[in-house]
GROMACS .gro file of C-alpha atoms in nm:
model
  381
    1MET     CA    1   0.906   2.440   1.210
    2ALA     CA    2   0.967   2.327   0.853
    3VAL     CA    3   1.102   1.996   0.979
    4ILE     CA    4   0.788   1.941   1.192
    5LEU     CA    5   0.564   2.017   0.903
    6HIS     CA    6   0.743   1.776   0.680
    7LEU     CA    7   0.721   1.509   0.950
    8LEU     CA    8   0.342   1.569   0.985
    9SER     CA    9   0.303   1.535   0.611
   10CYS     CA   10   0.495   1.205   0.620
   11LEU     CA   11   0.281   1.078   0.907
   12LEU     CA   12  -0.038   1.158   0.710
   13GLY     CA   13   0.090   0.967   0.411
   14LEU     CA   14   0.181   0.676   0.647
   15GLY     CA   15  -0.205   0.639   0.727
   16SER     CA   16  -0.303   0.623   0.361
   17TRP     CA   17  -0.250   0.248   0.287
   18ILE     CA   18  -0.092   0.102   0.602
   19ALA     CA   19  -0.413  -0.088   0.703
   20ILE     CA   20  -0.458  -0.295   0.392
   21ASN     CA   21  -0.083  -0.339   0.344
   22GLY     CA   22  -0.078  -0.471   0.702
   23VAL     CA   23  -0.357  -0.716   0.636
   24TRP     CA   24  -0.174  -0.849   0.326
   25VAL     CA   25   0.145  -0.936   0.508
   26GLU     CA   26  -0.060  -1.078   0.803
   27LEU     CA   27  -0.249  -1.324   0.581
   28PRO     CA   28  -0.018  -1.628   0.644
   29LEU     CA   29  -0.113  -1.606   1.013
   30LEU     CA   30  -0.492  -1.549   0.947
   31VAL     CA   31  -0.539  -1.810   0.667
   32PRO     CA   32  -0.499  -2.125   0.887
   33GLN     CA   33  -0.745  -1.991   1.149
   34THR     CA   34  -1.019  -1.886   0.903
   35PRO     CA   35  -1.284  -2.103   0.733
   36GLU     CA   36  -1.199  -1.944   0.398
   37GLY     CA   37  -0.854  -2.085   0.410
   38TRP     CA   38  -0.626  -1.992   0.126
   39GLU     CA   39  -0.925  -1.844  -0.065
   40LEU     CA   40  -0.901  -1.547   0.182
   41PRO     CA   41  -0.662  -1.344  -0.045
   42SER     CA   42  -0.912  -1.370  -0.332
   43TYR     CA   43  -1.189  -1.237  -0.104
   44LEU     CA   44  -0.952  -0.958   0.005
   45SER     CA   45  -0.891  -0.856  -0.364
   46LEU     CA   46  -1.261  -0.848  -0.425
   47LEU     CA   47  -1.337  -0.636  -0.125
   48ILE     CA   48  -1.072  -0.377  -0.221
   49GLN     CA   49  -1.237  -0.359  -0.563
   50PHE     CA   50  -1.577  -0.307  -0.405
   51ALA     CA   51  -1.440  -0.042  -0.179
   52ASN     CA   52  -1.377   0.179  -0.488
   53ILE     CA   53  -1.726   0.293  -0.426
   54GLY     CA   54  -1.573   0.531  -0.177
   55PRO     CA   55  -1.360   0.734  -0.410
   56LEU     CA   56  -1.628   0.720  -0.674
   57THR     CA   57  -1.880   0.869  -0.435
   58VAL     CA   58  -1.643   1.149  -0.339
   59THR     CA   59  -1.565   1.224  -0.700
   60LEU     CA   60  -1.931   1.242  -0.797
   61ILE     CA   61  -2.011   1.469  -0.496
   62HIS     CA   62  -1.727   1.712  -0.598
   63LYS     CA   63  -1.857   1.706  -0.955
   64PHE     CA   64  -2.227   1.772  -0.887
   65ARG     CA   65  -2.217   1.935  -0.547
   66PRO     CA   66  -1.892   2.132  -0.536
   67GLY     CA   67  -1.808   2.265  -0.196
   68CYS     CA   68  -2.048   2.026  -0.020
   69LEU     CA   69  -1.775   1.826   0.146
   70ARG     CA   70  -1.559   1.987   0.407
   71GLU     CA   71  -1.213   1.862   0.352
   72GLY     CA   72  -1.097   1.858   0.710
   73ALA     CA   73  -1.406   1.680   0.829
   74VAL     CA   74  -1.383   1.416   0.547
   75ILE     CA   75  -1.022   1.326   0.611
   76SER     CA   76  -1.058   1.320   0.988
   77GLY     CA   77  -1.368   1.092   0.944
   78ILE     CA   78  -1.181   0.859   0.714
   79LEU     CA   79  -0.891   0.823   0.956
   80ALA     CA   80  -1.135   0.771   1.244
   81VAL     CA   81  -1.311   0.491   1.070
   82GLY     CA   82  -0.971   0.336   1.000
   83ILE     CA   83  -0.872   0.350   1.366
   84ALA     CA   84  -1.200   0.208   1.488
   85SER     CA   85  -1.181  -0.070   1.227
   86CYS     CA   86  -0.825  -0.175   1.327
   87VAL     CA   87  -0.923  -0.183   1.702
   88LEU     CA   88  -1.228  -0.397   1.632
   89LEU     CA   89  -1.025  -0.617   1.393
   90ALA     CA   90  -0.785  -0.693   1.680
   91PHE     CA   91  -1.054  -0.847   1.897
   92LEU     CA   92  -1.315  -0.975   1.637
   93TRP     CA   93  -1.109  -1.118   1.345
   94GLN     CA   94  -1.171  -1.475   1.461
   95GLU     CA   95  -1.542  -1.444   1.493
   96THR     CA   96  -1.739  -1.647   1.244
   97SER     CA   97  -2.104  -1.700   1.163
   98TRP     CA   98  -2.314  -1.913   0.922
   99VAL     CA   99  -2.389  -1.763   0.580
  100GLY     CA  100  -2.631  -2.006   0.418
  101THR     CA  101  -2.476  -2.344   0.456
  102THR     CA  102  -2.120  -2.216   0.488
  103ARG     CA  103  -1.937  -2.079   0.787
  104ARG     CA  104  -1.764  -1.744   0.710
  105SER     CA  105  -1.533  -1.499   0.884
  106THR     CA  106  -1.812  -1.224   0.867
  107ALA     CA  107  -1.638  -0.985   1.117
  108LEU     CA  108  -1.307  -1.013   0.952
  109LEU     CA  109  -1.443  -0.963   0.595
  110CYS     CA  110  -1.666  -0.669   0.698
  111LEU     CA  111  -1.386  -0.481   0.875
  112ILE     CA  112  -1.142  -0.550   0.594
  113PHE     CA  113  -1.414  -0.384   0.360
  114PHE     CA  114  -1.410  -0.082   0.583
  115LEU     CA  115  -1.034  -0.054   0.586
  116SER     CA  116  -1.033  -0.092   0.211
  117LEU     CA  117  -1.285   0.185   0.187
  118VAL     CA  118  -1.059   0.413   0.406
  119ASP     CA  119  -0.744   0.341   0.204
  120CYS     CA  120  -0.912   0.364  -0.144
  121THR     CA  121  -1.090   0.694  -0.048
  122SER     CA  122  -0.756   0.835   0.079
  123SER     CA  123  -0.634   0.857  -0.278
  124VAL     CA  124  -0.897   1.115  -0.370
  125THR     CA  125  -0.887   1.308  -0.046
  126PHE     CA  126  -0.539   1.301   0.104
  127LEU     CA  127  -0.350   1.373  -0.226
  128PRO     CA  128  -0.559   1.669  -0.333
  129TYR     CA  129  -0.516   1.825   0.012
  130MET     CA  130  -0.143   1.778   0.000
  131THR     CA  131  -0.125   1.913  -0.352
  132ARG     CA  132  -0.287   2.242  -0.235
  133LEU     CA  133  -0.062   2.248   0.074
  134GLY     CA  134   0.260   2.275  -0.131
  135PRO     CA  135   0.493   2.074  -0.356
  136ASN     CA  136   0.754   2.050  -0.090
  137TYR     CA  137   0.517   1.875   0.154
  138LEU     CA  138   0.389   1.653  -0.130
  139ILE     CA  139   0.731   1.480  -0.147
  140SER     CA  140   0.714   1.413   0.230
  141TYR     CA  141   0.360   1.274   0.185
  142PHE     CA  142   0.486   1.021  -0.077
  143ILE     CA  143   0.768   0.919   0.144
  144GLY     CA  144   0.506   0.838   0.420
  145GLU     CA  145   0.292   0.655   0.171
  146GLY     CA  146   0.588   0.438   0.093
  147LEU     CA  147   0.646   0.374   0.452
  148SER     CA  148   0.287   0.241   0.480
  149GLY     CA  149   0.403  -0.067   0.303
  150LEU     CA  150   0.747  -0.090   0.458
  151MET     CA  151   0.659  -0.067   0.829
  152PRO     CA  152   0.388  -0.353   0.834
  153ALA     CA  153   0.630  -0.576   0.623
  154LEU     CA  154   0.919  -0.523   0.871
  155LEU     CA  155   0.680  -0.591   1.168
  156ALA     CA  156   0.555  -0.910   1.002
  157LEU     CA  157   0.921  -1.027   0.954
  158ALA     CA  158   0.982  -0.968   1.321
  159GLN     CA  159   0.651  -1.143   1.414
  160GLY     CA  160   0.760  -1.451   1.206
  161VAL     CA  161   0.420  -1.517   1.053
  162GLY     CA  162   0.360  -1.818   0.818
  163VAL     CA  163   0.662  -2.024   0.933
  164VAL     CA  164   0.555  -2.387   0.876
  165SER     CA  165   0.727  -2.728   0.902
  166CYS     CA  166   0.631  -3.074   0.803
  167GLU     CA  167   0.611  -3.345   1.072
  168LEU     CA  168   0.560  -3.713   1.045
  169THR     CA  169   0.256  -3.827   1.245
  170ASN     CA  170   0.285  -4.179   1.375
  171ARG     CA  171   0.041  -4.373   1.576
  172THR     CA  172   0.031  -4.704   1.779
  173GLU     CA  173  -0.262  -4.938   1.751
  174PRO     CA  174  -0.428  -5.081   2.065
  175ASN     CA  175  -0.258  -5.425   1.996
  176GLY     CA  176   0.080  -5.245   2.020
  177SER     CA  177   0.166  -5.243   1.649
  178TYR     CA  178   0.338  -4.936   1.510
  179VAL     CA  179   0.169  -4.766   1.215
  180PRO     CA  180   0.365  -4.498   1.021
  181GLY     CA  181   0.162  -4.179   0.951
  182ASN     CA  182   0.169  -3.910   0.698
  183LEU     CA  183   0.350  -3.580   0.675
  184SER     CA  184   0.134  -3.294   0.805
  185ALA     CA  185   0.197  -2.915   0.802
  186VAL     CA  186   0.255  -2.770   1.153
  187TYR     CA  187   0.244  -2.397   1.170
  188GLN     CA  188   0.495  -2.249   1.420
  189PRO     CA  189   0.348  -1.996   1.666
  190ALA     CA  190   0.425  -1.634   1.589
  191ARG     CA  191   0.633  -1.435   1.831
  192PHE     CA  192   0.326  -1.220   1.912
  193PRO     CA  193  -0.042  -1.265   1.815
  194ALA     CA  194  -0.239  -1.107   1.547
  195TRP     CA  195  -0.430  -0.871   1.780
  196CYS     CA  196  -0.110  -0.702   1.877
  197PHE     CA  197  -0.033  -0.646   1.510
  198PHE     CA  198  -0.372  -0.488   1.441
  199LEU     CA  199  -0.342  -0.269   1.751
  200PHE     CA  200  -0.007  -0.150   1.609
  201LEU     CA  201  -0.196  -0.055   1.293
  202SER     CA  202  -0.445   0.139   1.490
  203VAL     CA  203  -0.172   0.332   1.669
  204MET     CA  204  -0.018   0.420   1.333
  205MET     CA  205  -0.357   0.536   1.212
  206GLY     CA  206  -0.398   0.740   1.524
  207LEU     CA  207  -0.065   0.906   1.472
  208SER     CA  208  -0.172   0.990   1.117
  209LEU     CA  209  -0.496   1.149   1.250
  210ILE     CA  210  -0.313   1.353   1.510
  211ALA     CA  211  -0.066   1.464   1.240
  212PHE     CA  212  -0.356   1.577   1.012
  213ILE     CA  213  -0.520   1.774   1.284
  214ILE     CA  214  -0.204   1.965   1.368
  215LEU     CA  215  -0.123   2.019   1.001
  216HIS     CA  216  -0.477   2.137   0.925
  217LYS     CA  217  -0.482   2.379   1.228
  218THR     CA  218  -0.148   2.530   1.131
  219PRO     CA  219  -0.212   2.873   0.978
  220LYS     CA  220  -0.187   2.885   0.599
  221GLU     CA  221   0.047   3.182   0.607
  222GLN     CA  222   0.294   2.997   0.832
  223ARG     CA  223   0.291   2.686   0.604
  224ASN     CA  224   0.358   2.894   0.300
  225GLN     CA  225   0.634   3.079   0.482
  226GLU     CA  226   0.809   2.761   0.584
  227ALA     CA  227   0.763   2.607   0.236
  228GLY     CA  228   0.918   2.926   0.078
  229LYS     CA  229   1.237   2.911   0.290
  230GLY     CA  230   1.543   2.807   0.083
  231LYS     CA  231   1.397   2.929  -0.242
  232GLY     CA  232   1.530   3.272  -0.205
  233GLN     CA  233   1.697   3.493   0.056
  234VAL     CA  234   1.579   3.838   0.165
  235ARG     CA  235   1.817   4.126   0.174
  236ARG     CA  236   1.749   4.480   0.284
  237GLU     CA  237   1.849   4.788   0.084
  238SER     CA  238   1.969   5.100   0.248
  239GLY     CA  239   1.618   5.233   0.267
  240GLY     CA  240   1.500   4.939   0.466
  241ARG     CA  241   1.286   4.785   0.183
  242ALA     CA  242   1.284   4.406   0.176
  243VAL     CA  243   1.385   4.263  -0.167
  244GLU     CA  244   1.404   3.896  -0.253
  245GLN     CA  245   1.748   3.786  -0.363
  246LYS     CA  246   1.745   3.468  -0.550
  247PRO     CA  247   2.055   3.238  -0.513
  248MET     CA  248   2.299   3.253  -0.803
  249MET     CA  249   2.263   2.963  -1.043
  250ALA     CA  250   2.470   2.883  -1.338
  251GLU     CA  251   2.200   2.666  -1.489
  252ASP     CA  252   1.924   2.931  -1.491
  253GLU     CA  253   1.869   2.917  -1.867
  254PRO     CA  254   1.863   2.537  -1.902
  255GLU     CA  255   1.631   2.519  -1.603
  256THR     CA  256   1.386   2.759  -1.773
  257GLN     CA  257   1.399   2.537  -2.090
  258MET     CA  258   1.324   2.226  -1.897
  259THR     CA  259   1.034   2.386  -1.732
  260ASN     CA  260   0.894   2.485  -2.066
  261GLN     CA  261   0.936   2.126  -2.188
  262GLU     CA  262   0.765   1.988  -1.876
  263ILE     CA  263   0.463   2.211  -1.898
  264ARG     CA  264   0.390   2.132  -2.266
  265LYS     CA  265   0.060   1.970  -2.325
  266CYS     CA  266   0.038   1.606  -2.412
  267SER     CA  267  -0.122   1.506  -2.739
  268THR     CA  268  -0.439   1.301  -2.741
  269ARG     CA  269  -0.250   0.987  -2.841
  270GLU     CA  270  -0.006   1.045  -2.545
  271LYS     CA  271  -0.299   1.086  -2.295
  272VAL     CA  272  -0.468   0.769  -2.426
  273PHE     CA  273  -0.139   0.578  -2.385
  274ILE     CA  274  -0.090   0.710  -2.033
  275TYR     CA  275  -0.440   0.613  -1.925
  276LEU     CA  276  -0.409   0.269  -2.080
  277VAL     CA  277  -0.083   0.208  -1.895
  278LEU     CA  278  -0.250   0.329  -1.566
  279VAL     CA  279  -0.546   0.094  -1.613
  280TRP     CA  280  -0.324  -0.201  -1.703
  281VAL     CA  281  -0.078  -0.157  -1.415
  282ASN     CA  282  -0.354  -0.103  -1.151
  283ALA     CA  283  -0.532  -0.408  -1.275
  284LEU     CA  284  -0.220  -0.615  -1.239
  285THR     CA  285  -0.095  -0.482  -0.907
  286ASN     CA  286  -0.431  -0.438  -0.724
  287ALA     CA  287  -0.652  -0.715  -0.871
  288VAL     CA  288  -0.498  -0.987  -1.088
  289LEU     CA  289  -0.168  -1.076  -0.919
  290PRO     CA  290  -0.285  -1.050  -0.551
  291SER     CA  291  -0.575  -1.278  -0.619
  292VAL     CA  292  -0.352  -1.555  -0.757
  293GLN     CA  293  -0.067  -1.509  -0.519
  294THR     CA  294  -0.164  -1.813  -0.299
  295TYR     CA  295  -0.187  -2.035  -0.602
  296SER     CA  296   0.148  -1.933  -0.743
  297CYS     CA  297   0.336  -1.947  -0.410
  298ILE     CA  298   0.178  -2.209  -0.175
  299PRO     CA  299   0.303  -2.515  -0.385
  300TYR     CA  300   0.657  -2.405  -0.299
  301GLY     CA  301   0.572  -2.378   0.077
  302GLY     CA  302   0.430  -2.143   0.337
  303ARG     CA  303   0.768  -1.978   0.388
  304VAL     CA  304   0.785  -1.886   0.025
  305TYR     CA  305   0.450  -1.729   0.032
  306HIS     CA  306   0.526  -1.533   0.343
  307LEU     CA  307   0.853  -1.399   0.196
  308ALA     CA  308   0.681  -1.312  -0.136
  309ALA     CA  309   0.422  -1.118   0.041
  310THR     CA  310   0.652  -0.939   0.278
  311LEU     CA  311   0.944  -0.860   0.041
  312ALA     CA  312   0.694  -0.739  -0.226
  313ALA     CA  313   0.551  -0.494   0.040
  314ILE     CA  314   0.908  -0.370   0.107
  315ALA     CA  315   1.003  -0.338  -0.263
  316ASN     CA  316   0.717  -0.103  -0.341
  317PRO     CA  317   0.811   0.188  -0.111
  318VAL     CA  318   1.174   0.142  -0.195
  319ALA     CA  319   1.092   0.169  -0.562
  320CYS     CA  320   0.880   0.481  -0.495
  321GLY     CA  321   1.173   0.641  -0.309
  322ILE     CA  322   1.398   0.573  -0.603
  323ALA     CA  323   1.143   0.708  -0.846
  324VAL     CA  324   1.135   1.048  -0.660
  325HIS     CA  325   1.505   1.095  -0.757
  326LEU     CA  326   1.501   0.918  -1.094
  327SER     CA  327   1.174   1.019  -1.235
  328THR     CA  328   1.119   1.016  -1.610
  329ARG     CA  329   0.853   1.163  -1.839
  330ASN     CA  330   0.980   0.958  -2.138
  331LEU     CA  331   0.684   0.761  -2.253
  332LEU     CA  332   0.912   0.510  -2.434
  333ALA     CA  333   1.077   0.430  -2.105
  334VAL     CA  334   0.737   0.407  -1.938
  335GLY     CA  335   0.618   0.158  -2.197
  336ALA     CA  336   0.944  -0.051  -2.172
  337LEU     CA  337   0.898  -0.075  -1.794
  338THR     CA  338   0.541  -0.167  -1.840
  339VAL     CA  339   0.631  -0.444  -2.078
  340ILE     CA  340   0.895  -0.586  -1.851
  341GLY     CA  341   0.664  -0.583  -1.556
  342SER     CA  342   0.391  -0.749  -1.753
  343GLY     CA  343   0.633  -1.027  -1.865
  344LEU     CA  344   0.711  -1.093  -1.494
  345GLY     CA  345   0.342  -1.097  -1.416
  346SER     CA  346   0.286  -1.344  -1.693
  347TYR     CA  347   0.528  -1.588  -1.527
  348ILE     CA  348   0.330  -1.556  -1.200
  349MET     CA  349   0.005  -1.616  -1.380
  350ALA     CA  350   0.161  -1.927  -1.548
  351MET     CA  351   0.265  -2.067  -1.202
  352ALA     CA  352  -0.083  -2.002  -1.073
  353VAL     CA  353  -0.237  -2.190  -1.374
  354LEU     CA  354  -0.002  -2.482  -1.331
  355SER     CA  355  -0.064  -2.497  -0.961
  356PRO     CA  356  -0.046  -2.729  -0.752
  357CYS     CA  357   0.227  -2.881  -0.962
  358PRO     CA  358   0.431  -2.592  -1.117
  359PRO     CA  359   0.788  -2.636  -1.252
  360LEU     CA  360   1.089  -2.647  -1.031
  361LEU     CA  361   0.889  -2.784  -0.740
  362GLY     CA  362   1.147  -3.033  -0.612
  363GLY     CA  363   1.413  -2.798  -0.483
  364ASN     CA  364   1.472  -2.443  -0.375
  365THR     CA  365   1.515  -2.293  -0.717
  366GLY     CA  366   1.143  -2.255  -0.788
  367GLY     CA  367   1.065  -2.095  -0.456
  368LEU     CA  368   1.357  -1.848  -0.482
  369LEU     CA  369   1.256  -1.759  -0.832
  370ILE     CA  370   0.889  -1.684  -0.756
  371VAL     CA  371   0.994  -1.469  -0.453
  372ARG     CA  372   1.227  -1.268  -0.661
  373ILE     CA  373   0.975  -1.226  -0.937
  374TYR     CA  374   0.704  -1.105  -0.693
  375THR     CA  375   0.954  -0.861  -0.544
  376LEU     CA  376   1.062  -0.732  -0.885
  377VAL     CA  377   0.714  -0.695  -1.015
  378GLN     CA  378   0.588  -0.491  -0.721
  379GLY     CA  379   0.903  -0.269  -0.740
  380HIS     CA  380   0.905  -0.251  -1.116
  381ILE     CA  381   0.551  -0.163  -1.225
   0.00000   0.00000   0.00000
């Protein structure tokens, strides 16, 4: 039963950010068929920021109307909206309409906003629910959250999105003369269309909803009983009274000292530093760098952009999995990692500013370097 509960927690985490992560890695296939073109990633970044109205609303309701929101109904509703948006996206993403004097992908942009609303709001609903559920299940939830970036990335690699080649277009005049043409980009067809990809996302969101319903309906006593297994064994004395017998540990005293260190309160200066790091890192990874990804990668080719987006989506969950086992509370180490990640981000910004003629444009070195830096910065910060 414990294994099943951990699996359900993992599936719930899978539905937290899989929709938007999936849209990001699918962009190389969407961009050539939308009127926004390579401006679409910038629109996506803006929509994600606007969608923060969701977690803000939930936070304000909890603050001023505590107990007003039913946790189970809110999470189920969020996942249901995500499922419906993914299904509609599969069939309507190519629909356009006139907005003023410009043609826009209104259906695509509106549905991406709803998916962003779902994923952003999951941060202030799923995580508090899992925190109350138990620390053991919280780890499984984070594993599932990491998979929410890995699975769409692997599927996009299998789909082969964004593969482009340059072909020389020649033409023959009516008088029979041969006229050489120019090089033009020809996008290779994907192995399966975008609507299949979006339906896959809806199935994953559906599994997450089913997992939450089962998890929420499981009696609290049973969850606590399964979570407590392994922490201590129960032996019976001769009188039949059950007594908890903790496993023998040679490190009992150091473990107590470590616990006392971990629960000490942070000073005001440390709290300010932590909050500033959070603001800076979130601004880089969720707003600044995604919005300039096209400008920094496209000069090196569509394949480079595709690899940068996909491998970066893979690097993030891998780094999260490593952090679970190699976590640190040393603020000096956190600051050093932030400085290194910011330096990598500065290179990306420089390439975007110098676009469409960044350095190392002639060979493969520039493309390989930008892909590696995008992968490192997503796994580093």
